Short mmCIF file of C-alpha atoms and ligand atoms in Angstrom, two decimals:
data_model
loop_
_atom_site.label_atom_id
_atom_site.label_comp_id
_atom_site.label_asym_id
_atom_site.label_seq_id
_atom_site.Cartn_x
_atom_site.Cartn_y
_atom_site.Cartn_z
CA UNK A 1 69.94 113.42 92.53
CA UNK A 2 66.76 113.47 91.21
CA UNK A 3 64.59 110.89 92.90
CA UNK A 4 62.49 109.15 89.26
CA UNK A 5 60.28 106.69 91.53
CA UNK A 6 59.35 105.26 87.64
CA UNK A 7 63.12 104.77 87.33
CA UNK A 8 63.69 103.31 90.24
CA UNK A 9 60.76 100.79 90.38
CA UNK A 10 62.83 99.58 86.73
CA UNK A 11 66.03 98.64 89.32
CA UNK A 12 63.60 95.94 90.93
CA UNK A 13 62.52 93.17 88.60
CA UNK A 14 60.62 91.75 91.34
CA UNK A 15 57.94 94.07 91.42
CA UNK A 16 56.86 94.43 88.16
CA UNK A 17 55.38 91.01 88.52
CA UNK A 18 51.31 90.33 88.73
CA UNK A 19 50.25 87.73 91.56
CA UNK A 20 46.64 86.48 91.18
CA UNK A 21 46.21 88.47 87.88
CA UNK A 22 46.75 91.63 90.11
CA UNK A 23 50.23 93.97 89.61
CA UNK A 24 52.03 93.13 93.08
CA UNK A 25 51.92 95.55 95.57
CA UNK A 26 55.26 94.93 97.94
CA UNK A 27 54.50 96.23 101.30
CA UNK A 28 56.16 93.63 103.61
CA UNK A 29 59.97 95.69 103.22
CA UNK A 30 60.40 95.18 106.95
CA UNK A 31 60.35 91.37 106.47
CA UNK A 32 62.78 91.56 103.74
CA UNK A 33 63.46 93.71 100.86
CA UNK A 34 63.57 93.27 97.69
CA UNK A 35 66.88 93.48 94.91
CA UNK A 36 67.74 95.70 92.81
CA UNK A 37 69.24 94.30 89.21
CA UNK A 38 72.53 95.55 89.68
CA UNK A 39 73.31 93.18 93.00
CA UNK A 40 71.36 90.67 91.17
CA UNK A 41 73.83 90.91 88.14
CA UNK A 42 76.58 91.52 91.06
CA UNK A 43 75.80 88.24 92.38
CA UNK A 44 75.20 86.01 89.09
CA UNK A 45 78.93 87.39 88.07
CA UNK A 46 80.62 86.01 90.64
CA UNK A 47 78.40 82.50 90.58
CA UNK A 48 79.14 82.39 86.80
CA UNK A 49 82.77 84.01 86.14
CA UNK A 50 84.68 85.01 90.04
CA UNK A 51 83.68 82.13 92.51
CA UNK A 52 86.75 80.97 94.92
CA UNK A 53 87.02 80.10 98.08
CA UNK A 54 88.50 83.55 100.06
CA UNK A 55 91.55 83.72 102.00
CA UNK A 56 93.49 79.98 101.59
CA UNK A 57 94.17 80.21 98.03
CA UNK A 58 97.51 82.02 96.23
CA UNK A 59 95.58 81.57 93.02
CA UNK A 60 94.10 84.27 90.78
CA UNK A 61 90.50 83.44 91.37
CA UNK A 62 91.44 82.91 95.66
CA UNK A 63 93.34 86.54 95.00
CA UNK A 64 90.94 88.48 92.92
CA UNK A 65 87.28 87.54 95.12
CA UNK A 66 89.71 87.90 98.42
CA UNK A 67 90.25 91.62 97.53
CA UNK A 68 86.99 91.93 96.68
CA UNK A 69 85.89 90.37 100.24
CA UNK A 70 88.24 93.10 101.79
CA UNK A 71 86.82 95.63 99.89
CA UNK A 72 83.39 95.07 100.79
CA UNK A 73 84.38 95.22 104.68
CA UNK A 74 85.67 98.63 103.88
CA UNK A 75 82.73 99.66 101.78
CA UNK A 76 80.41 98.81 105.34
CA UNK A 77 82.95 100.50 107.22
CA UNK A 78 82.67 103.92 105.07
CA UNK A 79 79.00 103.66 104.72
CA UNK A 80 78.54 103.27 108.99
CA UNK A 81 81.52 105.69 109.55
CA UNK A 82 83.16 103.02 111.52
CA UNK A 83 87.18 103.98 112.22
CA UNK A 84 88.56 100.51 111.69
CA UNK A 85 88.02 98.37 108.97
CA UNK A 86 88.30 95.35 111.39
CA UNK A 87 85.35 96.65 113.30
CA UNK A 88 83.47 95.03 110.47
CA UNK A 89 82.67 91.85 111.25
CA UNK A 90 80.77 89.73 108.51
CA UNK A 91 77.88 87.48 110.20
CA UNK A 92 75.06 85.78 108.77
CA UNK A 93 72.67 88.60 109.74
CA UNK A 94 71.01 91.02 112.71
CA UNK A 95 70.34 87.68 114.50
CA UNK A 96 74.07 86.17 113.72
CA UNK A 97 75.74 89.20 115.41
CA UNK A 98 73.02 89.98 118.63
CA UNK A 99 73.95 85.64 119.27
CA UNK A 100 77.49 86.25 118.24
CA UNK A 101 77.94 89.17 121.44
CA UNK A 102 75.55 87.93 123.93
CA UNK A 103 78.13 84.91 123.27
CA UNK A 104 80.88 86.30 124.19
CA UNK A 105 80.72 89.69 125.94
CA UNK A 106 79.04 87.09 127.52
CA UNK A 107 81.41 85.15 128.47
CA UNK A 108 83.72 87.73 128.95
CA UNK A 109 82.08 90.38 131.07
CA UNK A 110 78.76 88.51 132.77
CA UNK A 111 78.78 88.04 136.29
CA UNK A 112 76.38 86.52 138.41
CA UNK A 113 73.52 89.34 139.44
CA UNK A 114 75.09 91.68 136.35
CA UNK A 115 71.89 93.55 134.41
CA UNK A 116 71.11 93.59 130.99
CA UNK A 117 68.78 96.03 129.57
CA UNK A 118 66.16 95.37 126.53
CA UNK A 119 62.99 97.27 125.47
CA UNK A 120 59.27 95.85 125.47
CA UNK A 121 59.49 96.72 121.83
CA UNK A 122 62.57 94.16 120.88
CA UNK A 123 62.50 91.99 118.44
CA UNK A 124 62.79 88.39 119.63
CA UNK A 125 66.03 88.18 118.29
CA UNK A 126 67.13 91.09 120.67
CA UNK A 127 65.48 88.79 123.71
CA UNK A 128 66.32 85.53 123.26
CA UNK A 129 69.55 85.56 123.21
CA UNK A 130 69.79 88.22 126.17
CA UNK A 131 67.63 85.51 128.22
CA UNK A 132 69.99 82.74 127.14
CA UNK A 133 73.09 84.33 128.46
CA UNK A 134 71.95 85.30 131.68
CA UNK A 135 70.26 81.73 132.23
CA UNK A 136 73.82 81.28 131.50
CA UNK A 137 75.84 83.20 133.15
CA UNK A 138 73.03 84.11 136.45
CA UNK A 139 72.23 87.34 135.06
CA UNK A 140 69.03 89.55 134.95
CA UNK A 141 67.11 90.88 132.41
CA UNK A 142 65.39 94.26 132.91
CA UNK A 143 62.59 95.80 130.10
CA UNK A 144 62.32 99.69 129.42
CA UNK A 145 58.73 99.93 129.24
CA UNK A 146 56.85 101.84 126.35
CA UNK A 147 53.98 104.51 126.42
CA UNK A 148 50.26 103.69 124.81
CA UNK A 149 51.98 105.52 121.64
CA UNK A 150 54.70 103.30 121.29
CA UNK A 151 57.47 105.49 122.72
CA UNK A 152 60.07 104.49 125.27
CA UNK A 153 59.81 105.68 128.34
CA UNK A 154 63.05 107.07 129.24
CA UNK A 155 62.44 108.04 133.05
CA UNK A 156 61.48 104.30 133.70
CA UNK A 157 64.80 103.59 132.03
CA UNK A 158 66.93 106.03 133.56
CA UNK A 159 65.72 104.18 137.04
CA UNK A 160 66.77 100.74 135.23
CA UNK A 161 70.74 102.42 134.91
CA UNK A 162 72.79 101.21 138.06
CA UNK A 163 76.25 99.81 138.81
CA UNK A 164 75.07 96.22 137.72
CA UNK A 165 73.61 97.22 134.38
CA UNK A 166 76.20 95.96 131.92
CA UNK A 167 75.10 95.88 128.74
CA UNK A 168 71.83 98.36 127.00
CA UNK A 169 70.66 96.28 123.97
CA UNK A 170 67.86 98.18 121.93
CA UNK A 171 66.15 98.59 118.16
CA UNK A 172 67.01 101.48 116.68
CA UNK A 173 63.50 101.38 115.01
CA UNK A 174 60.82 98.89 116.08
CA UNK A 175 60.17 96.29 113.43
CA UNK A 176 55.92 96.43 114.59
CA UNK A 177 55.65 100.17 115.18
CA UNK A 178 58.07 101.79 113.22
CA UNK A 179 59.37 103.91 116.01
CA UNK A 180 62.54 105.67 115.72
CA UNK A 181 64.15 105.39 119.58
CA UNK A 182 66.55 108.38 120.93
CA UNK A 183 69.32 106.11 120.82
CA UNK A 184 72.01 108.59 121.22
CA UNK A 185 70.59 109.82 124.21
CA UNK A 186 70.06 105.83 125.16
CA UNK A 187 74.10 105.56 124.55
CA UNK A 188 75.39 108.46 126.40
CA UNK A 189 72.96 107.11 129.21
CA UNK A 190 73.89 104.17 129.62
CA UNK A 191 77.90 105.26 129.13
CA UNK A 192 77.20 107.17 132.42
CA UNK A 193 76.52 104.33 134.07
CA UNK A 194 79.21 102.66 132.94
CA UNK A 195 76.93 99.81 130.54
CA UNK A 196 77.98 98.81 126.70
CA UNK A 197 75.30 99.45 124.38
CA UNK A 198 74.29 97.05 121.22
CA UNK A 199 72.16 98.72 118.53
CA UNK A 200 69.90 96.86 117.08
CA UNK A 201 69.80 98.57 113.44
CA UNK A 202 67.84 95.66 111.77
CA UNK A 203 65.16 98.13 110.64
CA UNK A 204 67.32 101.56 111.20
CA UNK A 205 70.21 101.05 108.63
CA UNK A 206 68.04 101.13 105.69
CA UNK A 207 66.51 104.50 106.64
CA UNK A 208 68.81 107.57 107.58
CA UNK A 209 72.32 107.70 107.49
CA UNK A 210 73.98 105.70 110.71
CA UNK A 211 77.77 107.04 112.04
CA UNK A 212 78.85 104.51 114.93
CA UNK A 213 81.41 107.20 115.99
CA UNK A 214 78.83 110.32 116.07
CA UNK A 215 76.64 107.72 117.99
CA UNK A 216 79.33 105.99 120.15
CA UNK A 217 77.64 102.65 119.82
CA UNK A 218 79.68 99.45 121.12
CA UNK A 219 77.98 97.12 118.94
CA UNK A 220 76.18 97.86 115.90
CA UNK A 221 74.20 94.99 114.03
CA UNK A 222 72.49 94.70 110.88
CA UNK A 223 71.19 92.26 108.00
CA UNK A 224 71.83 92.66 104.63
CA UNK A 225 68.60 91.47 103.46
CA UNK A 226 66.92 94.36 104.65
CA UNK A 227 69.41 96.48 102.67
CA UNK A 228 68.17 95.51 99.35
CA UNK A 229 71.28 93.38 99.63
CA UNK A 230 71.35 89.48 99.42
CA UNK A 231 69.93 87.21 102.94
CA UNK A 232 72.54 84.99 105.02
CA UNK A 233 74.93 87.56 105.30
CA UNK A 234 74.87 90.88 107.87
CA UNK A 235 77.20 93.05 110.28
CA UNK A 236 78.71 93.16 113.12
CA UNK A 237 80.53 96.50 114.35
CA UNK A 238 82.24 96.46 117.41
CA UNK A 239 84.41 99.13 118.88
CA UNK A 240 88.18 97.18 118.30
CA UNK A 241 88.91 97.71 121.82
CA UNK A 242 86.07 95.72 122.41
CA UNK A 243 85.97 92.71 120.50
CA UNK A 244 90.23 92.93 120.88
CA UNK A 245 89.23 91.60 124.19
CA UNK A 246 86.25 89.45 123.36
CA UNK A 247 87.30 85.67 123.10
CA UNK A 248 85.65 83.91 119.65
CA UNK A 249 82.49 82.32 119.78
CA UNK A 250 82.88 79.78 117.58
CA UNK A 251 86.21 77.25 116.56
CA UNK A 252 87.05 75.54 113.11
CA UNK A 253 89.08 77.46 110.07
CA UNK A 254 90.02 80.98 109.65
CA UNK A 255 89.59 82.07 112.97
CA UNK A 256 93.22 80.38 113.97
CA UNK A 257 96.92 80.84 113.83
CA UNK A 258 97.81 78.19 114.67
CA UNK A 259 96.24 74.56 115.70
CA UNK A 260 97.98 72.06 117.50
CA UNK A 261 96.51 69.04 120.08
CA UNK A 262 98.43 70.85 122.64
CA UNK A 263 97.04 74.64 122.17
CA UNK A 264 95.26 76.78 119.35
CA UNK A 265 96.01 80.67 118.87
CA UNK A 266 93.56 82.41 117.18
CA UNK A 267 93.36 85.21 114.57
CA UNK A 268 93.88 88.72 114.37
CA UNK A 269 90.38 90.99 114.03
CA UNK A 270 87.95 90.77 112.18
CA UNK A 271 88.97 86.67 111.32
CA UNK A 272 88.95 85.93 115.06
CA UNK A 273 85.17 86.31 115.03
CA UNK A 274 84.57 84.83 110.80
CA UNK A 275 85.34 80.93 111.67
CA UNK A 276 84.63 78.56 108.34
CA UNK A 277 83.94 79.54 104.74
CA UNK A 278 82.47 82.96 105.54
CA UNK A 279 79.82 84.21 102.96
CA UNK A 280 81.64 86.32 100.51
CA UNK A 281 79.13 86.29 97.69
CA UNK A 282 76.73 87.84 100.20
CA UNK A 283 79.65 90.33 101.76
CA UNK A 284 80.29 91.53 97.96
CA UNK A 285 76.72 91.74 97.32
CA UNK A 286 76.07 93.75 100.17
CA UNK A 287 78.62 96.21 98.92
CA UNK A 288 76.86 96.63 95.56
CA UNK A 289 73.58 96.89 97.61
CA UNK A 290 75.25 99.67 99.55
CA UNK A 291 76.31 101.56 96.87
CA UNK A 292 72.96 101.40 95.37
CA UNK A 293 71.39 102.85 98.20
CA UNK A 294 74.31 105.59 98.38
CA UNK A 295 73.94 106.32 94.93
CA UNK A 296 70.06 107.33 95.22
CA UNK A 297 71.44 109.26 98.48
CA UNK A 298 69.78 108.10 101.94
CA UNK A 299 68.25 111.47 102.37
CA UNK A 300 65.97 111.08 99.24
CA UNK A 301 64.97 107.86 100.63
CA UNK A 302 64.48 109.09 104.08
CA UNK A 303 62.57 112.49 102.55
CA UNK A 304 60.35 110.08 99.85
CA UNK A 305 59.60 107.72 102.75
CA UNK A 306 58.21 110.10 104.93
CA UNK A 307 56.06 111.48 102.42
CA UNK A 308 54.96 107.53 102.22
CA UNK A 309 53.94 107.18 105.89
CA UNK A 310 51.85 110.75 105.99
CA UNK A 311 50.63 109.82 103.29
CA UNK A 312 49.85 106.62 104.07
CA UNK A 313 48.39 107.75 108.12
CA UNK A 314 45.86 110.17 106.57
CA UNK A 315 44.23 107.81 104.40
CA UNK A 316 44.03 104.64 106.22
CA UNK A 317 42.93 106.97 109.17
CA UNK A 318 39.90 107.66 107.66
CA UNK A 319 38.75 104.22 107.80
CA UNK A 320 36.12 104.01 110.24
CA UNK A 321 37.27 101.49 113.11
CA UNK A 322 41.24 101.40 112.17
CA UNK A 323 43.38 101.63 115.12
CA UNK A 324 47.04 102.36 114.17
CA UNK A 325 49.49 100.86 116.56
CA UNK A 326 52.84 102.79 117.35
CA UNK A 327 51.89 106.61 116.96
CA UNK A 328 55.14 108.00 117.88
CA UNK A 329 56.56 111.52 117.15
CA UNK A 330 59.47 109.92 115.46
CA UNK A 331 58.46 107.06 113.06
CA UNK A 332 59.59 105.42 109.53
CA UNK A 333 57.45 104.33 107.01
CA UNK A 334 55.79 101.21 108.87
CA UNK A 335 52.15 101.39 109.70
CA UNK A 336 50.63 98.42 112.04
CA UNK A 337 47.17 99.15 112.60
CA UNK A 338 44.08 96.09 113.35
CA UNK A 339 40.50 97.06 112.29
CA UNK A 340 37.55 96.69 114.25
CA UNK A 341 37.68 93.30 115.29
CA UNK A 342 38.93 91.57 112.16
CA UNK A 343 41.44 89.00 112.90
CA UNK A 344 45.05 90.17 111.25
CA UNK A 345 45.35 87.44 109.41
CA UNK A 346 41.93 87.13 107.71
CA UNK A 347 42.58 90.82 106.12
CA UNK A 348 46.35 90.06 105.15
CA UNK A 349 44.66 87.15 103.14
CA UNK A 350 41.85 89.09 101.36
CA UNK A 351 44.35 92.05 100.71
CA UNK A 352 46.78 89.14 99.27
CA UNK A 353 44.12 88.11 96.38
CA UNK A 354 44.30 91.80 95.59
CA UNK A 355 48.04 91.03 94.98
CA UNK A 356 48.96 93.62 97.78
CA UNK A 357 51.48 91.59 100.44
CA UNK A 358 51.47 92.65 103.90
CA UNK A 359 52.70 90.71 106.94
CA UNK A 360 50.24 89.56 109.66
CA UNK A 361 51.15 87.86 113.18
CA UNK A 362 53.65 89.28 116.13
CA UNK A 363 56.39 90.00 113.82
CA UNK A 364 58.23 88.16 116.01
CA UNK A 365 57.44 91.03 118.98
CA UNK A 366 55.37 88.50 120.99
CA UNK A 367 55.97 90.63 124.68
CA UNK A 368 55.18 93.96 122.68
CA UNK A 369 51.92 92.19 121.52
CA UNK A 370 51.22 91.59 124.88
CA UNK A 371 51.54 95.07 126.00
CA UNK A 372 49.05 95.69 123.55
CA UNK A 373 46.87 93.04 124.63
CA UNK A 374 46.24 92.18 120.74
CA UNK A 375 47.47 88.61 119.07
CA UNK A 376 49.08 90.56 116.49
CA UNK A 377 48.73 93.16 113.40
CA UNK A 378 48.88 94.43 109.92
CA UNK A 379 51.22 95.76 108.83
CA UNK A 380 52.23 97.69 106.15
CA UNK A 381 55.61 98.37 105.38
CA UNK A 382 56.78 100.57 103.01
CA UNK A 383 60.09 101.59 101.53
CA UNK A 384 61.28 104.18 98.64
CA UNK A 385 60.08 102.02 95.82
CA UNK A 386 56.49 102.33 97.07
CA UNK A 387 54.40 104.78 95.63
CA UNK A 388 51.32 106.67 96.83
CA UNK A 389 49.11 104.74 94.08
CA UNK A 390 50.04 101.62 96.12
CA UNK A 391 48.68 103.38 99.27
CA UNK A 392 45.64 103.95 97.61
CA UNK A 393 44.99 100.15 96.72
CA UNK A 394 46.11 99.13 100.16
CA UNK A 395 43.19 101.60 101.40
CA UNK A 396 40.78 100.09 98.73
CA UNK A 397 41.83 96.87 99.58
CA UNK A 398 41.36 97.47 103.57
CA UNK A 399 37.78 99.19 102.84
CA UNK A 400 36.75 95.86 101.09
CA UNK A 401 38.21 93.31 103.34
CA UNK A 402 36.29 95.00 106.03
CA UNK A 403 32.65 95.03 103.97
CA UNK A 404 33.35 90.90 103.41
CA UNK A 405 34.43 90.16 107.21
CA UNK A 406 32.76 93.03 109.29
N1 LIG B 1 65.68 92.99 114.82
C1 LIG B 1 64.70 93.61 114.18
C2 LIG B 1 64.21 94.93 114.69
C3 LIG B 1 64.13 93.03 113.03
O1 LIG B 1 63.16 93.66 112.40
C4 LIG B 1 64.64 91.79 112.57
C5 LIG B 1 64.04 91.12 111.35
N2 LIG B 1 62.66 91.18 111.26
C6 LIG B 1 65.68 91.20 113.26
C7 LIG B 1 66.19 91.82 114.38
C8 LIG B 1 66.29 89.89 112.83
O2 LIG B 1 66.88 90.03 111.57
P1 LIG B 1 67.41 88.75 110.77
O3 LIG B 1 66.26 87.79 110.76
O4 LIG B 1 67.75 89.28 109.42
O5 LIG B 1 68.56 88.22 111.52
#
């Protein structure tokens, strides 16, 4: 396919839109992305024309948007490569599913003194609920540390790997320095060992093409709002032998049988683990998200993107005093960089009156902040309906942020 960035920038109302009298210049794609008009209309149709509760009903509405739920599980099973459509389990997002198996593979497989490995460069969604469940379950957490560059550093994790470690649960790409981890490597690893490994693919899905089988992964998580899908809705996959054994984390309708006082039996996969009125306007807008992305081809967007962040390194490079943070061999289009001593959130609200929207803070990387010894970036994240124009104000922009605060 021919990748027409003019074309494509049409597909997102959103950013033809001025802010402050200034066109906007979207740059905070790792936060969230933004929509293209065909989940938008996706969405609206089955608000307007198709809405009915899934799964209870025997009526044509029920039917018709129950198929349509189905379908989208087996549109996210095609476009991971996962081998059974009930490996899909709709959550409310990267966050939902990490909770959803530190719940219970917790509960399942934790023992007292087990090991759980995370990276310094998680996300606090792939901490928090790590440290809940071995306050939990007596447990301990152990950190792969990173290099100056932002790398892993695999030796120090290979000495992590022992008999207790029992789970390996790492980004796929770091949210603050765009790295792009070995995590194949980190699989077969930790399979040696005998640990389950959870991908974190919160900011990996959206950038090459991911195969759960090719990569062996035991869990694989994502949100569709990253996706240029719709928010409150993401994955789950989890090898079926797996969550087969994995009680349910949470009770009420859906995920039963049947319910009496006496004793409750619960669903078959994937309803075991979708209790209540799941989110099927999301689920079915995340399919039409997915075959957006498919249709433009995830290679173009990988190739365009890379363009992006070399792009993008040269010329913000050549500011005097920028420091980019997360300089590894392997990176997607996010650039976090600080200038001289300009507090993060002082430029992110000069280069907002210029209409150009960047995120400032920890990204919600806190420990990886500390490594740093920083209180937190810029960052600029871009995705394939950025173009190198854009760059060029956010390197105007930078230049005169730093004449008003240097
Ligand atoms: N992990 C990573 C690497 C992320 O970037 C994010 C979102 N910033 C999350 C997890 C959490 O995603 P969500 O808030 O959509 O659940």
């Amino acid at each position: 396919m021919n990748f027409d960035i003019t074309n494509i920038r049409k597909d997102f109302p959103v950013l033809s839109q001025q802010v402050y009298g200034k066109p906007l210049v979207y740059m905070d794609n790792g936060a969230t992305t933004q929509k293209p008009q065909i989940v938008i209309d996706t969405i609206n149709k089955l608000h307007s024309k198709q809405n009915s509760s899934i799964h209870r009903g025997v009526h044509y509405l029920s039917e018709q948007i129950t198929e349509q739920y189905e379908n989208a599980r087996k549109i996210v099973q095609e476009f991971i490569n996962a081998e059974f459509s009930q490996e899909i389990i709709f959550t409310s997002g990267t966050t939902g599913s990490i909770n959803a198996v530190a719940f219970s593979f917790g509960e399942a497989y934790i023992k007292p003194n087990d090991e759980v490995i995370i990276s310094e460069m998680e996300h606090h969604s792939n901490i928090v609920p790590w440290q809940m469940m071995c306050d939990r379950k007596h447990a301990k957490l152990r950190v792969i540390p990173i290099s100056d560059d932002g790398e892993l550093i695999l030796d120090e994790y290979r000495k992590l790997l022992n008999s207790k470690t029992k789970l390996v649960a790492i980004n796929q790409v770091s949210n603050s320095l765009g790295t792009v981890n070995p995590i194949k490597e980190i699989i077969d690893l930790a399979h040696n060992a005998g640990a389950k490994v959870l991908i974190d693919g919160a900011q990996g899905i959206q950038h090459g093409k991911v195969d759960v089988q090719a990569l062996d992964c035991d869990f694989y998580a994502f949100s569709g709002h990253k996706l240029y899908g719709p928010t409150g809705i993401g994955i789950l996959y989890g090898k079926e032998k797996l969550l087969f054994d994995m009680p349910p984390y949470q009770g009420g309708g859906d995920m039963v049988e049947c319910v009496s006082f006496e004793k409750t039996t619960y669903n078959s996969l994937p309803f075991k683990f979708e209790a209540g009125t799941s989110n099927y306007i999301g689920a079915i807008g995340l399919a039409s998200a997915i075959d957006y992305v498919k249709a433009i081809g995830l290679e173009n967007i990988a190739a365009y993107e890379h363009k992006l962040l070399t792009y993008a390194t040269q010329k913000l490079m050549q500011i005097d005093g920028l420091r980019i943070y997360g300089n590894a061999r392997n990176k997607i289009s996010i650039i976090s960089f600080l200038v001289g001593n300009i507090h993060p959130y002082d430029m992110g609200m000069i280069l907002d009156k210029m209409g150009i929207a960047v995120r400032t803070g920890t990204h919600c990387t806190m420990p990886l902040m500390d490594r740093y010894e920083i209180e937190g970036t810029v960052r600029a994240s871009m995705v394939f309906y950025n173009t190198f124009e854009e760059i060029d104000k956010l390197y105007d922009g930078v230049v005169i942020a730093k004449s008003m605060l240097e």
